[in-house]
Structures are given as structure tokens and as C-alpha cells.
PDB file of C-alpha atoms in Angstrom:
ATOM      1  CA  UNK A 395      75.457 312.717 178.690  1.00 76.00           C
ATOM      2  CA  UNK A 396      72.434 312.014 176.504  1.00 83.00           C
ATOM      3  CA  UNK A 397      68.972 310.612 176.997  1.00 89.00           C
ATOM      4  CA  UNK A 398      67.031 308.737 174.334  1.00 92.00           C
ATOM      5  CA  UNK A 399      63.732 307.632 175.847  1.00 94.00           C
ATOM      6  CA  UNK A 400      60.306 307.386 174.241  1.00 95.00           C
ATOM      7  CA  UNK A 401      57.061 306.678 176.117  1.00 95.00           C
ATOM      8  CA  UNK A 402      53.847 306.301 174.118  1.00 96.00           C
ATOM      9  CA  UNK A 403      50.271 305.179 174.725  1.00 95.00           C
ATOM     10  CA  UNK A 404      48.090 304.505 171.718  1.00 95.00           C
ATOM     11  CA  UNK A 405      46.346 301.922 169.581  1.00 95.00           C
ATOM     12  CA  UNK A 406      47.936 299.396 167.239  1.00 96.00           C
ATOM     13  CA  UNK A 407      47.416 300.468 163.631  1.00 95.00           C
ATOM     14  CA  UNK A 408      47.701 296.911 162.320  1.00 94.00           C
ATOM     15  CA  UNK A 409      48.437 293.379 163.447  1.00 95.00           C
ATOM     16  CA  UNK A 410      52.149 292.818 164.127  1.00 96.00           C
ATOM     17  CA  UNK A 411      54.310 291.609 161.242  1.00 96.00           C
ATOM     18  CA  UNK A 412      56.556 288.913 162.744  1.00 95.00           C
ATOM     19  CA  UNK A 413      59.835 287.579 161.345  1.00 95.00           C
ATOM     20  CA  UNK A 414      61.833 284.656 162.697  1.00 93.00           C
ATOM     21  CA  UNK A 415      65.578 284.231 162.218  1.00 92.00           C
ATOM     22  CA  UNK A 416      67.751 281.106 162.039  1.00 92.00           C
ATOM     23  CA  UNK A 417      69.456 282.244 165.239  1.00 91.00           C
ATOM     24  CA  UNK A 418      66.140 281.714 167.059  1.00 88.00           C
ATOM     25  CA  UNK A 419      65.458 285.408 167.592  1.00 92.00           C
ATOM     26  CA  UNK A 420      62.332 287.131 166.368  1.00 95.00           C
ATOM     27  CA  UNK A 421      61.178 290.655 165.626  1.00 96.00           C
ATOM     28  CA  UNK A 422      57.677 292.129 165.472  1.00 97.00           C
ATOM     29  CA  UNK A 423      56.992 295.339 163.556  1.00 96.00           C
ATOM     30  CA  UNK A 424      53.798 297.357 163.798  1.00 96.00           C
ATOM     31  CA  UNK A 425      52.522 300.906 163.966  1.00 96.00           C
ATOM     32  CA  UNK A 426      50.880 302.754 166.818  1.00 96.00           C
ATOM     33  CA  UNK A 427      48.532 305.741 166.531  1.00 95.00           C
ATOM     34  CA  UNK A 428      48.763 308.279 169.344  1.00 94.00           C
ATOM     35  CA  UNK A 429      46.005 310.863 169.647  1.00 91.00           C
ATOM     36  CA  UNK A 430      46.818 314.514 170.166  1.00 87.00           C
ATOM     37  CA  UNK A 431      45.174 316.631 172.854  1.00 84.00           C
ATOM     38  CA  UNK A 432      42.549 317.995 170.448  1.00 82.00           C
ATOM     39  CA  UNK A 433      40.125 315.464 168.956  1.00 79.00           C
ATOM     40  CA  UNK A 434      40.101 317.553 165.762  1.00 82.00           C
ATOM     41  CA  UNK A 435      43.777 316.777 165.060  1.00 85.00           C
ATOM     42  CA  UNK A 436      44.931 313.681 163.212  1.00 90.00           C
ATOM     43  CA  UNK A 437      46.820 311.150 165.373  1.00 92.00           C
ATOM     44  CA  UNK A 438      50.601 310.810 165.199  1.00 93.00           C
ATOM     45  CA  UNK A 439      51.833 307.481 163.806  1.00 95.00           C
ATOM     46  CA  UNK A 440      54.969 305.720 165.014  1.00 96.00           C
ATOM     47  CA  UNK A 441      56.752 302.635 163.658  1.00 96.00           C
ATOM     48  CA  UNK A 442      57.594 300.113 166.390  1.00 97.00           C
ATOM     49  CA  UNK A 443      60.280 297.415 166.396  1.00 96.00           C
ATOM     50  CA  UNK A 444      60.006 294.779 169.138  1.00 96.00           C
ATOM     51  CA  UNK A 445      62.556 291.990 169.741  1.00 95.00           C
ATOM     52  CA  UNK A 446      62.727 288.788 171.803  1.00 93.00           C
ATOM     53  CA  UNK A 447      60.143 287.824 174.410  1.00 93.00           C
ATOM     54  CA  UNK A 448      58.308 291.119 173.991  1.00 94.00           C
ATOM     55  CA  UNK A 449      57.962 290.320 170.257  1.00 95.00           C
ATOM     56  CA  UNK A 450      56.367 286.973 171.152  1.00 94.00           C
ATOM     57  CA  UNK A 451      53.871 288.753 173.438  1.00 94.00           C
ATOM     58  CA  UNK A 452      53.042 291.158 170.601  1.00 95.00           C
ATOM     59  CA  UNK A 453      52.604 288.279 168.141  1.00 95.00           C
ATOM     60  CA  UNK A 454      50.318 286.380 170.528  1.00 94.00           C
ATOM     61  CA  UNK A 455      48.167 289.170 171.948  1.00 94.00           C
ATOM     62  CA  UNK A 456      48.357 292.421 169.953  1.00 95.00           C
ATOM     63  CA  UNK A 457      45.768 292.967 167.246  1.00 94.00           C
ATOM     64  CA  UNK A 458      44.798 296.029 165.230  1.00 94.00           C
ATOM     65  CA  UNK A 459      43.116 298.444 167.646  1.00 94.00           C
ATOM     66  CA  UNK A 460      44.748 297.052 170.824  1.00 95.00           C
ATOM     67  CA  UNK A 461      45.559 299.708 173.419  1.00 96.00           C
ATOM     68  CA  UNK A 462      49.314 299.635 174.109  1.00 96.00           C
ATOM     69  CA  UNK A 463      51.817 301.391 176.308  1.00 95.00           C
ATOM     70  CA  UNK A 464      55.436 301.290 175.238  1.00 95.00           C
ATOM     71  CA  UNK A 465      58.788 302.455 176.543  1.00 96.00           C
ATOM     72  CA  UNK A 466      61.701 302.435 174.152  1.00 96.00           C
ATOM     73  CA  UNK A 467      64.273 304.474 172.311  1.00 96.00           C
ATOM     74  CA  UNK A 468      64.287 306.365 169.030  1.00 95.00           C
ATOM     75  CA  UNK A 469      66.484 305.218 166.152  1.00 94.00           C
ATOM     76  CA  UNK A 470      66.762 306.067 162.470  1.00 92.00           C
ATOM     77  CA  UNK A 471      66.807 303.121 160.051  1.00 91.00           C
ATOM     78  CA  UNK A 472      68.842 303.940 156.923  1.00 92.00           C
ATOM     79  CA  UNK A 473      69.088 302.056 153.626  1.00 89.00           C
ATOM     80  CA  UNK A 474      69.673 302.512 149.922  1.00 91.00           C
ATOM     81  CA  UNK A 475      66.591 302.204 147.722  1.00 89.00           C
ATOM     82  CA  UNK A 476      67.109 299.299 145.304  1.00 89.00           C
ATOM     83  CA  UNK A 477      65.217 300.960 142.451  1.00 90.00           C
ATOM     84  CA  UNK A 478      66.454 304.547 142.609  1.00 91.00           C
ATOM     85  CA  UNK A 479      69.753 304.113 144.456  1.00 89.00           C
ATOM     86  CA  UNK A 480      68.748 306.976 146.770  1.00 92.00           C
ATOM     87  CA  UNK A 481      69.539 306.978 150.465  1.00 93.00           C
ATOM     88  CA  UNK A 482      66.365 306.521 152.542  1.00 91.00           C
ATOM     89  CA  UNK A 483      65.608 306.688 156.244  1.00 91.00           C
ATOM     90  CA  UNK A 484      62.689 305.960 158.546  1.00 91.00           C
ATOM     91  CA  UNK A 485      62.251 306.853 162.225  1.00 93.00           C
ATOM     92  CA  UNK A 486      61.579 303.797 164.395  1.00 95.00           C
ATOM     93  CA  UNK A 487      60.935 303.307 168.097  1.00 96.00           C
ATOM     94  CA  UNK A 488      62.780 300.231 169.396  1.00 96.00           C
ATOM     95  CA  UNK A 489      60.541 298.939 172.170  1.00 96.00           C
ATOM     96  CA  UNK A 490      62.140 297.863 175.438  1.00 95.00           C
ATOM     97  CA  UNK A 491      58.906 297.410 177.367  1.00 95.00           C
ATOM     98  CA  UNK A 492      55.451 296.578 176.003  1.00 95.00           C
ATOM     99  CA  UNK A 493      52.338 296.896 178.153  1.00 94.00           C
ATOM    100  CA  UNK A 494      48.926 295.612 177.072  1.00 94.00           C
ATOM    101  CA  UNK A 495      46.614 298.294 178.453  1.00 91.00           C
ATOM    102  CA  UNK A 496      43.195 297.340 177.168  1.00 77.00           C
ATOM    103  CA  UNK A 497      40.612 295.535 179.254  1.00 65.00           C
ATOM    104  CA  UNK A 498      39.766 291.869 178.793  1.00 58.00           C
ATOM    105  CA  UNK A 499      36.669 292.993 176.869  1.00 60.00           C
ATOM    106  CA  UNK A 500      38.842 295.092 174.518  1.00 60.00           C
ATOM    107  CA  UNK A 501      41.114 292.084 173.917  1.00 56.00           C
ATOM    108  CA  UNK A 502      38.150 289.857 173.078  1.00 59.00           C
ATOM    109  CA  UNK A 503      36.766 292.426 170.628  1.00 57.00           C
ATOM    110  CA  UNK A 504      40.168 292.829 168.950  1.00 53.00           C
ATOM    111  CA  UNK A 505      40.508 289.032 168.701  1.00 55.00           C
ATOM    112  CA  UNK A 506      37.153 288.757 166.935  1.00 54.00           C
ATOM    113  CA  UNK A 507      35.167 287.639 169.964  1.00 45.00           C
ATOM    114  CA  UNK A 508      32.871 289.601 172.206  1.00 40.00           C
ATOM    115  CA  UNK A 509      29.795 291.301 170.797  1.00 35.00           C
ATOM    116  CA  UNK A 510      31.321 291.952 167.380  1.00 33.00           C
ATOM    117  CA  UNK A 511      31.211 288.409 166.065  1.00 34.00           C
ATOM    118  CA  UNK A 512      32.587 284.911 165.963  1.00 36.00           C
ATOM    119  CA  UNK A 513      33.483 282.980 169.084  1.00 38.00           C
ATOM    120  CA  UNK A 514      34.568 284.078 172.491  1.00 39.00           C
ATOM    121  CA  UNK A 515      37.870 283.865 174.297  1.00 42.00           C
ATOM    122  CA  UNK A 516      38.129 281.914 177.523  1.00 41.00           C
ATOM    123  CA  UNK A 517      39.938 283.198 180.626  1.00 44.00           C
ATOM    124  CA  UNK A 518      42.902 281.011 179.664  1.00 47.00           C
ATOM    125  CA  UNK A 519      43.268 282.738 176.270  1.00 43.00           C
ATOM    126  CA  UNK A 520      43.764 286.214 177.723  1.00 40.00           C
ATOM    127  CA  UNK A 521      47.123 287.054 179.378  1.00 40.00           C
ATOM    128  CA  UNK A 522      45.703 289.245 182.172  1.00 34.00           C
TER     129      UNK A 522
END
């Protein structure tokens, strides 16, 4: 018996990159930075892959700097580099559950509203 479970809390390193497929499915890819216990250490960075309805939530509400909680599983993407012909791999966390953890104020700031400039979000614009 094996267990492959990843739980992370951190901040989005960039806005999600969203791709749509002819089948109607969609995927969102982004990175998350997770701080270590010591503030002196650099954060750990993880690549996230989010599919389906969770990908739509990410596309609509996640911005660079958003505080996120995720539950997922670890996988290793493998491919052959087109230029060099070398085998490459990249660790990825496939997200099963995405939680938006920031406050409404955090969401407004990440969306460009709040006290940091341009416009403000109404209660209807924020999902929580």
C-alpha cells in the first residue's frame, strides 16, 4: 500500500496560466511559494497543475500573491527536449482541492483594488 498526498499552504508566485481543450476541459498551471520555518531561509517553490472546476476557480480568483491551501498528489512530468534530445523531468503537484485562504482585503489588493490602486471590488466580485 502506498500514499501519495501533498498538503501545502503558500502564496501564488504568478497568475495562473490557463489552457482550454477542444474536449471542453481546462487546466491551470501556476507556482506556489511555501515559507520555511526560519525567515532567513528562501521559500520552497512548487509547480501546481489544476484541472476542471478547480482550474476555473483558479483562473477567476487566484492572482500573484494570493494565499492558497492545496491538497493534491505528487507526479513527475517527463518529456524529451526538442533541441537537445535529452530526457527531462519536472516535479508537479496535481491539485485535487484548492482553498482560497486570504481575506477579502487580500483578494482586493491582489486584484488591483484596495489601497494599492485602481478600482475596488464589490461584494459580488469576491467568492467568499
